[in-house]
PDB file of C-alpha atoms in Angstrom:
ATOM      1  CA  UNK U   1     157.921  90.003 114.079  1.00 49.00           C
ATOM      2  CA  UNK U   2     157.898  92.074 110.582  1.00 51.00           C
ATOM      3  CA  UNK U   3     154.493  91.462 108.697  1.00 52.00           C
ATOM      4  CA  UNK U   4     154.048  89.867 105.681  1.00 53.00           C
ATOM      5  CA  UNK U   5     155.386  91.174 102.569  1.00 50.00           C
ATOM      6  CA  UNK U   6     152.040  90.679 100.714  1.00 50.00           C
ATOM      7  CA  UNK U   7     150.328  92.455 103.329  1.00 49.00           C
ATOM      8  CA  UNK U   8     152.375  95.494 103.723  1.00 49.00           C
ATOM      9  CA  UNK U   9     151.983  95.580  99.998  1.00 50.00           C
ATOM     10  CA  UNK U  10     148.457  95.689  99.923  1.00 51.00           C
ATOM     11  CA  UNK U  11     147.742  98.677 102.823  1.00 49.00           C
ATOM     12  CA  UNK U  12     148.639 101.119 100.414  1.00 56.00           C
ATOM     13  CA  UNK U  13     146.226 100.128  97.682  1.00 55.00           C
ATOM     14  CA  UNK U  14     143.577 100.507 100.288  1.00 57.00           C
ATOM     15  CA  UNK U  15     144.413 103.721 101.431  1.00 55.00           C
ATOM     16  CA  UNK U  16     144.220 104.628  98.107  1.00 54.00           C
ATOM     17  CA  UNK U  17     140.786 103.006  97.558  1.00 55.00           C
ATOM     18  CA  UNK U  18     139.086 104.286 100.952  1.00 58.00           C
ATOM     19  CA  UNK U  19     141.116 108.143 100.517  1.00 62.00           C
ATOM     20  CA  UNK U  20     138.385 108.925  97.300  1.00 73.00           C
ATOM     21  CA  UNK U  21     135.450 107.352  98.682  1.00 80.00           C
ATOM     22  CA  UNK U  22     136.142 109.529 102.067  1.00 81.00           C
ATOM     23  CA  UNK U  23     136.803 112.530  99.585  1.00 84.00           C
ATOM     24  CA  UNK U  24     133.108 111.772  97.695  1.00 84.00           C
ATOM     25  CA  UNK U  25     131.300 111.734 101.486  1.00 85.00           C
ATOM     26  CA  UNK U  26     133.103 115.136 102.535  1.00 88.00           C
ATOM     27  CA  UNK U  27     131.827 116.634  99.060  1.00 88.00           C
ATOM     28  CA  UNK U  28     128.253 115.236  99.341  1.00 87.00           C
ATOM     29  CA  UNK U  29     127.864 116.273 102.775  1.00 88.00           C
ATOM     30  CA  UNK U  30     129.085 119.825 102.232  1.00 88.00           C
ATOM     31  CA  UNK U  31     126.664 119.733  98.374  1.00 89.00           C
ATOM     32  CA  UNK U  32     123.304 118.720 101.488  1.00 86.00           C
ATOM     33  CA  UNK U  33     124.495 122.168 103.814  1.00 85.00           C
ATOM     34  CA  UNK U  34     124.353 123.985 100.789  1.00 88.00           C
ATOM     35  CA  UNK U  35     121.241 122.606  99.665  1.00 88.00           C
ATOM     36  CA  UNK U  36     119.629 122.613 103.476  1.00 87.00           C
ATOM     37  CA  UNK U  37     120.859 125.596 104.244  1.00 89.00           C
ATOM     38  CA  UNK U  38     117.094 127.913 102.873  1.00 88.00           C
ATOM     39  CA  UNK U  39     115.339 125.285 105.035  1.00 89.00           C
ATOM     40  CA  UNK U  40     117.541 125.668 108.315  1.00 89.00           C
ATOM     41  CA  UNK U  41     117.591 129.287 107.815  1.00 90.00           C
ATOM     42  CA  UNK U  42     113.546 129.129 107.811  1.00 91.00           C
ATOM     43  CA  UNK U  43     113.253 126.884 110.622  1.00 91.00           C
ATOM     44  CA  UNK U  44     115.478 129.277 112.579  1.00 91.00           C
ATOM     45  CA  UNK U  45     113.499 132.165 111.468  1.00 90.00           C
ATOM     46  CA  UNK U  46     110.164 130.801 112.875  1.00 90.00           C
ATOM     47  CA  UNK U  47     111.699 130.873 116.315  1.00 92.00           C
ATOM     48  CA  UNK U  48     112.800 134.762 115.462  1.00 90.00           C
ATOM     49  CA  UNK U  49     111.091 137.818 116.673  1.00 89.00           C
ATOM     50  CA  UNK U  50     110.116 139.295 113.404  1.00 84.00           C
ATOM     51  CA  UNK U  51     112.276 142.560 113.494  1.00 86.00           C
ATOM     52  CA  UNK U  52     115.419 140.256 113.900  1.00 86.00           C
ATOM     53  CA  UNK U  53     114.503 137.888 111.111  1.00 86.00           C
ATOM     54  CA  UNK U  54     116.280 139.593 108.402  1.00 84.00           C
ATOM     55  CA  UNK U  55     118.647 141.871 110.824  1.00 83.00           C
ATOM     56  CA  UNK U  56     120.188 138.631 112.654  1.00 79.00           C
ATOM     57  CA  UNK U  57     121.582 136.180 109.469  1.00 75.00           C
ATOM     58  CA  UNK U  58     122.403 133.595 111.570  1.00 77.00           C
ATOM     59  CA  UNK U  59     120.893 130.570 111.863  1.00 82.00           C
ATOM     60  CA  UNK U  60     121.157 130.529 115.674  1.00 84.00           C
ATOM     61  CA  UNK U  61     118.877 133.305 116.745  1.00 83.00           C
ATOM     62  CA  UNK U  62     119.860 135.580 119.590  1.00 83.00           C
ATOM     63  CA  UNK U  63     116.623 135.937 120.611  1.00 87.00           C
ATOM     64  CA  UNK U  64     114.325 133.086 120.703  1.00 88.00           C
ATOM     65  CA  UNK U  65     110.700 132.969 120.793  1.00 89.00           C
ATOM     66  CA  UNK U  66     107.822 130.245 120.449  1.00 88.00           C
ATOM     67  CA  UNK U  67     104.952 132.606 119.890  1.00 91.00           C
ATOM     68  CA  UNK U  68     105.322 132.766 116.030  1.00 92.00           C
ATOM     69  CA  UNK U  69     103.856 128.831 115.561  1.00 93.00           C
ATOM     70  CA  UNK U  70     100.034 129.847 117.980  1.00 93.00           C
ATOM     71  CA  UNK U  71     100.364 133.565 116.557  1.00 91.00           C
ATOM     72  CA  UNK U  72     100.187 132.155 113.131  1.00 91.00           C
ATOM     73  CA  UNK U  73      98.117 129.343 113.341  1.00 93.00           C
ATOM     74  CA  UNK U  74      95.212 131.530 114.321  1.00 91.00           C
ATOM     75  CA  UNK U  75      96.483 134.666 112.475  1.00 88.00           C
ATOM     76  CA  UNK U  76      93.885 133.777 109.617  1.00 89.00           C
ATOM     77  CA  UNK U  77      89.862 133.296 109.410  1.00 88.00           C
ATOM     78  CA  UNK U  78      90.254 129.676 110.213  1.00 91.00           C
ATOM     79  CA  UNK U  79      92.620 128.357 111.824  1.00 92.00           C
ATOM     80  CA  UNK U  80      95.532 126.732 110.011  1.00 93.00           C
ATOM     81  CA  UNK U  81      94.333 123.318 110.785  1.00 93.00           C
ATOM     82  CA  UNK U  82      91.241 123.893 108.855  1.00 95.00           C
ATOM     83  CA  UNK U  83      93.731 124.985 105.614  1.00 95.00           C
ATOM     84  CA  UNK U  84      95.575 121.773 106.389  1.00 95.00           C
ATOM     85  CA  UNK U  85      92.227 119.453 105.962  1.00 96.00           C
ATOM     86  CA  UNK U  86      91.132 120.865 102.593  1.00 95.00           C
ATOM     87  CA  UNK U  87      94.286 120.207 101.331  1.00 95.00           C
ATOM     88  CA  UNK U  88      94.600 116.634 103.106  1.00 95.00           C
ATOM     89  CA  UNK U  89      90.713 115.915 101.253  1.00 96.00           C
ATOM     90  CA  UNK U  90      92.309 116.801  98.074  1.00 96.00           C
ATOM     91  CA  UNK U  91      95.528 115.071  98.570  1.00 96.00           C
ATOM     92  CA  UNK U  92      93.554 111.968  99.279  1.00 96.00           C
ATOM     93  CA  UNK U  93      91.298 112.271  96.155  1.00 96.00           C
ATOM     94  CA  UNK U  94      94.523 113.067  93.921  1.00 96.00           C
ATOM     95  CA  UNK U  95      96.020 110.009  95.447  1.00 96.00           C
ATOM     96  CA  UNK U  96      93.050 107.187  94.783  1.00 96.00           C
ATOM     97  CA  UNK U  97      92.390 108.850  91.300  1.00 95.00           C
ATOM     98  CA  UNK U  98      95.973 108.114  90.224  1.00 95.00           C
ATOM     99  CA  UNK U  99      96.391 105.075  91.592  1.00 95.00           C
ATOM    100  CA  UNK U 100      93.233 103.615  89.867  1.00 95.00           C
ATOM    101  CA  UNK U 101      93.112 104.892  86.840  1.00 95.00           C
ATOM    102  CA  UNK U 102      97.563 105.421  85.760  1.00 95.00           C
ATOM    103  CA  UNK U 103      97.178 101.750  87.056  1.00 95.00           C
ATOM    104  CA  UNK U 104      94.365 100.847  84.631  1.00 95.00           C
ATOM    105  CA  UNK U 105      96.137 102.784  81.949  1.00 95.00           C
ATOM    106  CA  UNK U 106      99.459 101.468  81.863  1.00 95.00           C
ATOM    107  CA  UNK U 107      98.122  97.903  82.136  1.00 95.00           C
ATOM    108  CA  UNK U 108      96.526  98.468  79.232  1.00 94.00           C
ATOM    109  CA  UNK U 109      99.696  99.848  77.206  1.00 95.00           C
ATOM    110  CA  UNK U 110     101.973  97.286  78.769  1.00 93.00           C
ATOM    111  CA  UNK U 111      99.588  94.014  78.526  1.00 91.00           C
ATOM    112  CA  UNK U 112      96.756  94.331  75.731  1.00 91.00           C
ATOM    113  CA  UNK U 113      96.749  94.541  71.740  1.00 90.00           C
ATOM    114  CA  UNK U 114      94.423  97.165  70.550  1.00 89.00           C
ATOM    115  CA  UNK U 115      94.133  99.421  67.344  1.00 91.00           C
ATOM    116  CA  UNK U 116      96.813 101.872  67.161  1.00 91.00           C
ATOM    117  CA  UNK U 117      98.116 101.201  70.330  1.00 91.00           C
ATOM    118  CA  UNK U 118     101.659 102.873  69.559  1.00 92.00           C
ATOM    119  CA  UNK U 119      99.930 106.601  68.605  1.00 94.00           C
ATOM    120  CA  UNK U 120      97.428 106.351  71.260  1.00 94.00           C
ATOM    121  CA  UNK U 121     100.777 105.901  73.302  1.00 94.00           C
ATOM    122  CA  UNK U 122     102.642 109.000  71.969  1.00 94.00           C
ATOM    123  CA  UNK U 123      99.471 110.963  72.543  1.00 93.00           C
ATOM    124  CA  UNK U 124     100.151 110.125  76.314  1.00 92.00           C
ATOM    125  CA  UNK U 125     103.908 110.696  76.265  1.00 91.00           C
ATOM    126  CA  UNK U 126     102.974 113.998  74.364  1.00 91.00           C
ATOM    127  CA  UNK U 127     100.537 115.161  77.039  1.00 89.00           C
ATOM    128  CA  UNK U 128     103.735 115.419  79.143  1.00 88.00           C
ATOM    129  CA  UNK U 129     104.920 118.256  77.782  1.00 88.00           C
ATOM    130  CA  UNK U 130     101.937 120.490  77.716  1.00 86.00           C
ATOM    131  CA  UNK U 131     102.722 123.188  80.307  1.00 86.00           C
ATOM    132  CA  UNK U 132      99.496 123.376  82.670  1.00 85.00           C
ATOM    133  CA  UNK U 133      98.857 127.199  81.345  1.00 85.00           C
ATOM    134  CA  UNK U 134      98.155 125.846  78.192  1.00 88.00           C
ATOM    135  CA  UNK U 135      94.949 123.624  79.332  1.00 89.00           C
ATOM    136  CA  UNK U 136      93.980 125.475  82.572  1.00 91.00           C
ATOM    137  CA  UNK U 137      91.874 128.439  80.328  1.00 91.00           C
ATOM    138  CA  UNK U 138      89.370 125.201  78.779  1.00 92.00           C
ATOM    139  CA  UNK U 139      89.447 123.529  81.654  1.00 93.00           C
ATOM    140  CA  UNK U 140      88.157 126.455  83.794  1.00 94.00           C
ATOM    141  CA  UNK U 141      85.619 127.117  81.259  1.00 95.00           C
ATOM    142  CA  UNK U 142      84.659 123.860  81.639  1.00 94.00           C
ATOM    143  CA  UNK U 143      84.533 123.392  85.257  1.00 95.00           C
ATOM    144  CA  UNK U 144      82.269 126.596  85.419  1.00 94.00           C
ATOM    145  CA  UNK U 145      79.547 125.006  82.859  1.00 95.00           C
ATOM    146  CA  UNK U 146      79.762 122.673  85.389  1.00 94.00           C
ATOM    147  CA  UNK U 147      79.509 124.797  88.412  1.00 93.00           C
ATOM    148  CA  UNK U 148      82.294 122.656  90.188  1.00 94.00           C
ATOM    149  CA  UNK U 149      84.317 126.031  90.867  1.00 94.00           C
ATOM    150  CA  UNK U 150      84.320 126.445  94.511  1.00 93.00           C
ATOM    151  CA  UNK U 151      84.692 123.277  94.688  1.00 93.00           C
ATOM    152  CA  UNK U 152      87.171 119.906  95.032  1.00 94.00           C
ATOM    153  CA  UNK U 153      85.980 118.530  91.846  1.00 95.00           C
ATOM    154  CA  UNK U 154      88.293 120.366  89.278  1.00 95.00           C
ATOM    155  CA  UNK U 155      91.147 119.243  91.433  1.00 94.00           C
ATOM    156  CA  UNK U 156      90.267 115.502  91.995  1.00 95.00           C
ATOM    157  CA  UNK U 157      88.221 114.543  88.917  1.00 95.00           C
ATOM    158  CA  UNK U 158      91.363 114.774  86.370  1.00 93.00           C
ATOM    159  CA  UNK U 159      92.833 112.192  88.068  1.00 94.00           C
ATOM    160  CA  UNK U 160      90.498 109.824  88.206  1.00 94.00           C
ATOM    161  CA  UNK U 161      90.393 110.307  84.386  1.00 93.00           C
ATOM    162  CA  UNK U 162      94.510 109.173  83.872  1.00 91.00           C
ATOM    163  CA  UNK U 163      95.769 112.844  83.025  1.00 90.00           C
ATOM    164  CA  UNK U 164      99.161 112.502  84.590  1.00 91.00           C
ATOM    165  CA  UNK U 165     101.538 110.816  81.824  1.00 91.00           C
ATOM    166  CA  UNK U 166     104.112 110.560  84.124  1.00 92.00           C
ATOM    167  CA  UNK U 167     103.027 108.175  85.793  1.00 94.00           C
ATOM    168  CA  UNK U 168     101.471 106.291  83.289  1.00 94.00           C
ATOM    169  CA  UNK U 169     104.691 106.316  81.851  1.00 93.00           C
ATOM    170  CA  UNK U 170     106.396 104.672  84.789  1.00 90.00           C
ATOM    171  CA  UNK U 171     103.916 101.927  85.589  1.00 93.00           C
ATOM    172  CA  UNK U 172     104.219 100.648  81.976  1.00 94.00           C
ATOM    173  CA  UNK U 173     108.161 100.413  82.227  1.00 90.00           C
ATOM    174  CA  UNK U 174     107.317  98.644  85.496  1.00 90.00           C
ATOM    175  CA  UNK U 175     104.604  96.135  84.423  1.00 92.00           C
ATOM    176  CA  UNK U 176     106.475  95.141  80.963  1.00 90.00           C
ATOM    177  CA  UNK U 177     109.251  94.025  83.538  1.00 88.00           C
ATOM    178  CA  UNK U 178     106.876  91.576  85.022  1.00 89.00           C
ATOM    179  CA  UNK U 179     107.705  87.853  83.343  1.00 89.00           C
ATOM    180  CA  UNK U 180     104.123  87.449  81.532  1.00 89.00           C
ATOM    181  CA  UNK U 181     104.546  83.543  82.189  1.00 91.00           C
ATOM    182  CA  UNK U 182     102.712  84.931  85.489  1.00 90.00           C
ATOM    183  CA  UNK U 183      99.780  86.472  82.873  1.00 90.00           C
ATOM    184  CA  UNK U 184      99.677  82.776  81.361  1.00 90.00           C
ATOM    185  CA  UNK U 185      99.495  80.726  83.954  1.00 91.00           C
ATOM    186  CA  UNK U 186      96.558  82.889  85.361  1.00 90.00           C
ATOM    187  CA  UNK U 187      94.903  82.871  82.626  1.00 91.00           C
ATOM    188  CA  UNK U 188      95.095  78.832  82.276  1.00 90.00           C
ATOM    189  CA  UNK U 189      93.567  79.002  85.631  1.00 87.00           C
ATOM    190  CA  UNK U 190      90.378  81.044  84.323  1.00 88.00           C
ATOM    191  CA  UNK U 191      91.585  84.134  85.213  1.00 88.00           C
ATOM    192  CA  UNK U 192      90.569  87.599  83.210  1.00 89.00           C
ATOM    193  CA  UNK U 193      92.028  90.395  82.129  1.00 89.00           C
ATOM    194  CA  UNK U 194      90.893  92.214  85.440  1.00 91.00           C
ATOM    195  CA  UNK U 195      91.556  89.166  87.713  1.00 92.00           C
ATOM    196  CA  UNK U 196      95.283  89.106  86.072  1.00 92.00           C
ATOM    197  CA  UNK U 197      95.572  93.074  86.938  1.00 92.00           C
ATOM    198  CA  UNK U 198      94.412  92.569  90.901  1.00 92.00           C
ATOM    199  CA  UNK U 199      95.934  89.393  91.493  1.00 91.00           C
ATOM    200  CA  UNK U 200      99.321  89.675  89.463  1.00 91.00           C
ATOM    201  CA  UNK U 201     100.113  93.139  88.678  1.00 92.00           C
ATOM    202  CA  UNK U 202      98.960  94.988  91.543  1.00 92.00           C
ATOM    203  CA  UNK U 203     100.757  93.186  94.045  1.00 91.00           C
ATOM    204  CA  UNK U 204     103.963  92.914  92.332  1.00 90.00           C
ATOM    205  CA  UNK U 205     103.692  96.836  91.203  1.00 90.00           C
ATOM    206  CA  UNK U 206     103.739  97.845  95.185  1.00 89.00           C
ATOM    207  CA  UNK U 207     107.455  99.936  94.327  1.00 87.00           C
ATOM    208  CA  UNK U 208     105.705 101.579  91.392  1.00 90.00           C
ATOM    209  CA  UNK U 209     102.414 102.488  93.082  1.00 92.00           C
ATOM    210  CA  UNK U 210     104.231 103.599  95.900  1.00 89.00           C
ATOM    211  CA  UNK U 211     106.282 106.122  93.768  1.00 89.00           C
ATOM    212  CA  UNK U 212     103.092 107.636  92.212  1.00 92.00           C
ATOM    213  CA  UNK U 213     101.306 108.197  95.679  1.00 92.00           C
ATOM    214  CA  UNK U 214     104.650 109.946  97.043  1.00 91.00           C
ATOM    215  CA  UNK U 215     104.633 112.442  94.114  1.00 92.00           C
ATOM    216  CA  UNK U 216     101.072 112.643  93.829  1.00 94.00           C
ATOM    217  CA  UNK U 217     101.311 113.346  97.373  1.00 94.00           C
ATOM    218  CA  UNK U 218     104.171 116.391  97.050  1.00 92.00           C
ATOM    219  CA  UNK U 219     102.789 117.892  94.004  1.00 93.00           C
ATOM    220  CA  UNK U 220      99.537 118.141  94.924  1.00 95.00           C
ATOM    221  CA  UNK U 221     100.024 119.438  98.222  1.00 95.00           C
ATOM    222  CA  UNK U 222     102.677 121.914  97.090  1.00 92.00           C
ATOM    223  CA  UNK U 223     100.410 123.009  94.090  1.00 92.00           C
ATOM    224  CA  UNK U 224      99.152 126.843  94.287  1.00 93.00           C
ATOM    225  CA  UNK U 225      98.493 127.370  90.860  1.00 92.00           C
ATOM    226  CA  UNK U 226      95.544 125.105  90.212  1.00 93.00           C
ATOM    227  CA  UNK U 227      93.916 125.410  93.608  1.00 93.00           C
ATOM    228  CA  UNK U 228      94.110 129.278  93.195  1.00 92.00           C
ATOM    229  CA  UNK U 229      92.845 129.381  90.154  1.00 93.00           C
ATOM    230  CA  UNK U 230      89.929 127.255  91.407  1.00 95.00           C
ATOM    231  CA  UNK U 231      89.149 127.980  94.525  1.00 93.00           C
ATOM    232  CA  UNK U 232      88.035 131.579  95.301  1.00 89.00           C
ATOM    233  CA  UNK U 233      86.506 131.244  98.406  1.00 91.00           C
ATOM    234  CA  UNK U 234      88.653 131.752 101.514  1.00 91.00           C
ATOM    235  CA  UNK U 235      86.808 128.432 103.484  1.00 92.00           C
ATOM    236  CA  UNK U 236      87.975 126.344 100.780  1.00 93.00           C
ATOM    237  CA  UNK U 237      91.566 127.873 100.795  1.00 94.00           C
ATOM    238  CA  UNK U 238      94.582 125.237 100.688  1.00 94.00           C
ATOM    239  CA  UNK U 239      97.734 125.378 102.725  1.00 94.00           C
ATOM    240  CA  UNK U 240      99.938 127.087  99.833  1.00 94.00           C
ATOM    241  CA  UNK U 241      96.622 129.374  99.001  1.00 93.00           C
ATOM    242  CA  UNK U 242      96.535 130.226 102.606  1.00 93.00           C
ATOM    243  CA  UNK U 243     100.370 130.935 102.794  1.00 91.00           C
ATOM    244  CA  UNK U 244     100.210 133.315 100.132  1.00 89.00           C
ATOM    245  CA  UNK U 245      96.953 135.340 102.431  1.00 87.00           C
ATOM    246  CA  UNK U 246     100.304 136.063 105.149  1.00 85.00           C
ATOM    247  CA  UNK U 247     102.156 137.795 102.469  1.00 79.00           C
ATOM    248  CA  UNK U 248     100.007 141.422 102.377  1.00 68.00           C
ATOM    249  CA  UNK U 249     101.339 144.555  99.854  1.00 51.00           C
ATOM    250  CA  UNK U 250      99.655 146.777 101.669  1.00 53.00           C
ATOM    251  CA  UNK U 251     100.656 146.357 105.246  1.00 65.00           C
ATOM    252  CA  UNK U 252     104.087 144.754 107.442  1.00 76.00           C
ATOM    253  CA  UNK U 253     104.255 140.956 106.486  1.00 79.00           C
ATOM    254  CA  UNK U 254     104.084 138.708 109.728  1.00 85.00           C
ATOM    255  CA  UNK U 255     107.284 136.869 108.542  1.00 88.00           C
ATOM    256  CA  UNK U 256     107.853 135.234 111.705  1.00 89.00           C
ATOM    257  CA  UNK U 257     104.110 133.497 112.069  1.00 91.00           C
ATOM    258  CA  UNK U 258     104.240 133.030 107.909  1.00 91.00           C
ATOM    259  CA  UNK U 259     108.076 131.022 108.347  1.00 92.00           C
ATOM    260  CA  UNK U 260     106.131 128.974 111.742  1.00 93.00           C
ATOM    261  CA  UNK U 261     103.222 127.787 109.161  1.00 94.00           C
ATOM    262  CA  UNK U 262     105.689 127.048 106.514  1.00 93.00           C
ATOM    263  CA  UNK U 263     107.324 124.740 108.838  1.00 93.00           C
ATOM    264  CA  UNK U 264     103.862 123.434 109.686  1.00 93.00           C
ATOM    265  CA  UNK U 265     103.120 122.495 105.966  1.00 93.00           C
ATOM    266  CA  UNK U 266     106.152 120.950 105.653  1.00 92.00           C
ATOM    267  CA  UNK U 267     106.397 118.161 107.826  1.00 90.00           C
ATOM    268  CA  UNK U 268     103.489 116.286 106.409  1.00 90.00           C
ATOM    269  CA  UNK U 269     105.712 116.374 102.934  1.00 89.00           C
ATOM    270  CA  UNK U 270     108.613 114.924 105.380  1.00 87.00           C
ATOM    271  CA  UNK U 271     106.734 112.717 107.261  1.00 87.00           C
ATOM    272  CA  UNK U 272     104.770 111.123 104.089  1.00 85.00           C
ATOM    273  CA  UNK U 273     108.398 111.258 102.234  1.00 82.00           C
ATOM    274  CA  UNK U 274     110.341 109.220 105.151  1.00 83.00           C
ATOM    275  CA  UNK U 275     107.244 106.543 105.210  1.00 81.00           C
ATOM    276  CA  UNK U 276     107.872 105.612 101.705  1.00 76.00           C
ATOM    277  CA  UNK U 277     111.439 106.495 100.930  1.00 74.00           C
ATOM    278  CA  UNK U 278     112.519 102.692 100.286  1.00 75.00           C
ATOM    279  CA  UNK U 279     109.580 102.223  97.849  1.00 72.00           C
ATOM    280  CA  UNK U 280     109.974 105.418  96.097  1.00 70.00           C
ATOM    281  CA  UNK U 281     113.954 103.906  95.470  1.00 69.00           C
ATOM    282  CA  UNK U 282     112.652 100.471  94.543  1.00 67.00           C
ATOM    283  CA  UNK U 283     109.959 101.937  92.530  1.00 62.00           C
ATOM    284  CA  UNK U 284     112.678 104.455  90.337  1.00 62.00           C
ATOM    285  CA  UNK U 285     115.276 102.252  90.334  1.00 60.00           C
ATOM    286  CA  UNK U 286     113.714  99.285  89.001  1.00 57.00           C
ATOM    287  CA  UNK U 287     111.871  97.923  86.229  1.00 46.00           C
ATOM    288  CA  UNK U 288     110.220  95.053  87.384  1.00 41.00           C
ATOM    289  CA  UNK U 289     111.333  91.364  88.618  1.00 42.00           C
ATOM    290  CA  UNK U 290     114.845  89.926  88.135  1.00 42.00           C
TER     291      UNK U 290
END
């Protein structure tokens, strides 16, 4: 028995739907390679003797070998693990300061009336685009009246203060989407300002707060800059400070223990990254409640 006419009709017109959207995976699959292909390359280098790291381009390696992860986590002074907790403290401090005081911040811009509210605002957007070589010669001068260099002060303290616009920036656009009948009808309860921001704002802001401890979390830990420029003394050394120690002019670089630790300081960017991946989308892609 022939099918119907109306549904022969219609096959084609999927076909044609389904052929593009197959055509858009192929593309974005083969854009990821591309864009995976550095990181595949080092994770097949860290199992590489080190003469056939740049000899052998492949990513499968001829000859395999799993001495370049315990060769370089002890290659240094301290062992890696040590370079991984000052940069966890940090991380940690970084994360709580933002959290706090962007939160703070941007309730303030998004809920209160205050004197010159919109220039105190473009101040904030402004500080956005200040490159951090601009500030960092004032700040270090600071930090050493203060004899905080050597120390996890110069990298914790700024945030606890609301430097990073950004994410100011982003919980405002978040909190003005949240209906302020919720503010009201707190309020007719006997509920403050502060009582309004812990018991309304915070809890419907999880998407945004998540997004600024995910970033927090990748820029600080993938900062060099900052923490070189700060700390000086190799027992308070970072993982991206103690990366760079690997890499010597004067003598054969270990590339195959230096590509092992990279690996290393990776997967806590991967791990933290894949914990909070369907906040961070929330948190972007929205603006508040619908």
């Amino acid at each position: 028995m022939a099918p119907p006419v109306a549904a022969t009709e219609k096959l084609p017109d999927r076909e044609k739907k389904q052929r593009p959207r197959w055509l858009a995976h192929i593309v974005l699959i083969l854009g990821a390679l591309l864009m995976l292909y550095p990181l595949l390359w080092m994770l097949s280098s860290s199992f590489k003797f080190t003469e056939d790291i740049f000899s052998q381009t492949g990513l499968i390696p001829e000859r395999v070998t799993g001495q370049n992860y315990p060769d370089g986590w002890t290659a240094l002074p301290r062992d890696f693990g040590h370079y991984i907790w000052n940069s966890l403290v940090i991380v940690v401090g970084s994360i709580i300061g933002n959290l706090l005081a962007c939160s703070l911040a941007a309730y303030a811009f998004a809920r209160l009336d205050f004197r010159f509210k919109k220039f105190w605002f473009a101040v904030m957007l402004g500080t956005m685009m200040l490159p951090i070589h601009v500030v960092i010669v004032p700040q270090y001068i600071l930090f050493s009246e203060l004899e905080w260099i050597n120390t996890y002060w110069p990298l914790i303290v700024p945030k606890l203060l609301a430097t990073d616009g950004f994410f100011i920036f982003l919980m405002v656009q978040f909190i003005r989407g949240i209906p302020t009948e919720l503010d009201e009808a707190a309020r007719i309860d006997g509920c403050g300002h502060f009582a309004i921001f812990w018991r309304i704002v915070i809890p419907l802001s999880v998407p945004a707060l998540a997004t600024t401890a995910i970033f927090t979390f990748i820029w600080t830990w993938n900062d060099f800059f900052s923490q070189l420029i700060f700390l000086t003394d190799p027992e308070m050394y970072t993982v991206p400070v103690a990366l760079r120690t690997f890499v010597d002019a004067t003598s054969q670089t270990p590339w195959g223990p230096v590509f092992a630790m990279s690996i290393v300081a990776l997967a806590p960017v991967f791990g933290f990254f894949l914990a909070g991946q369907r906040y961070l989308v929330r948190g972007i892609a929205t603006t508040g409640l619908k």
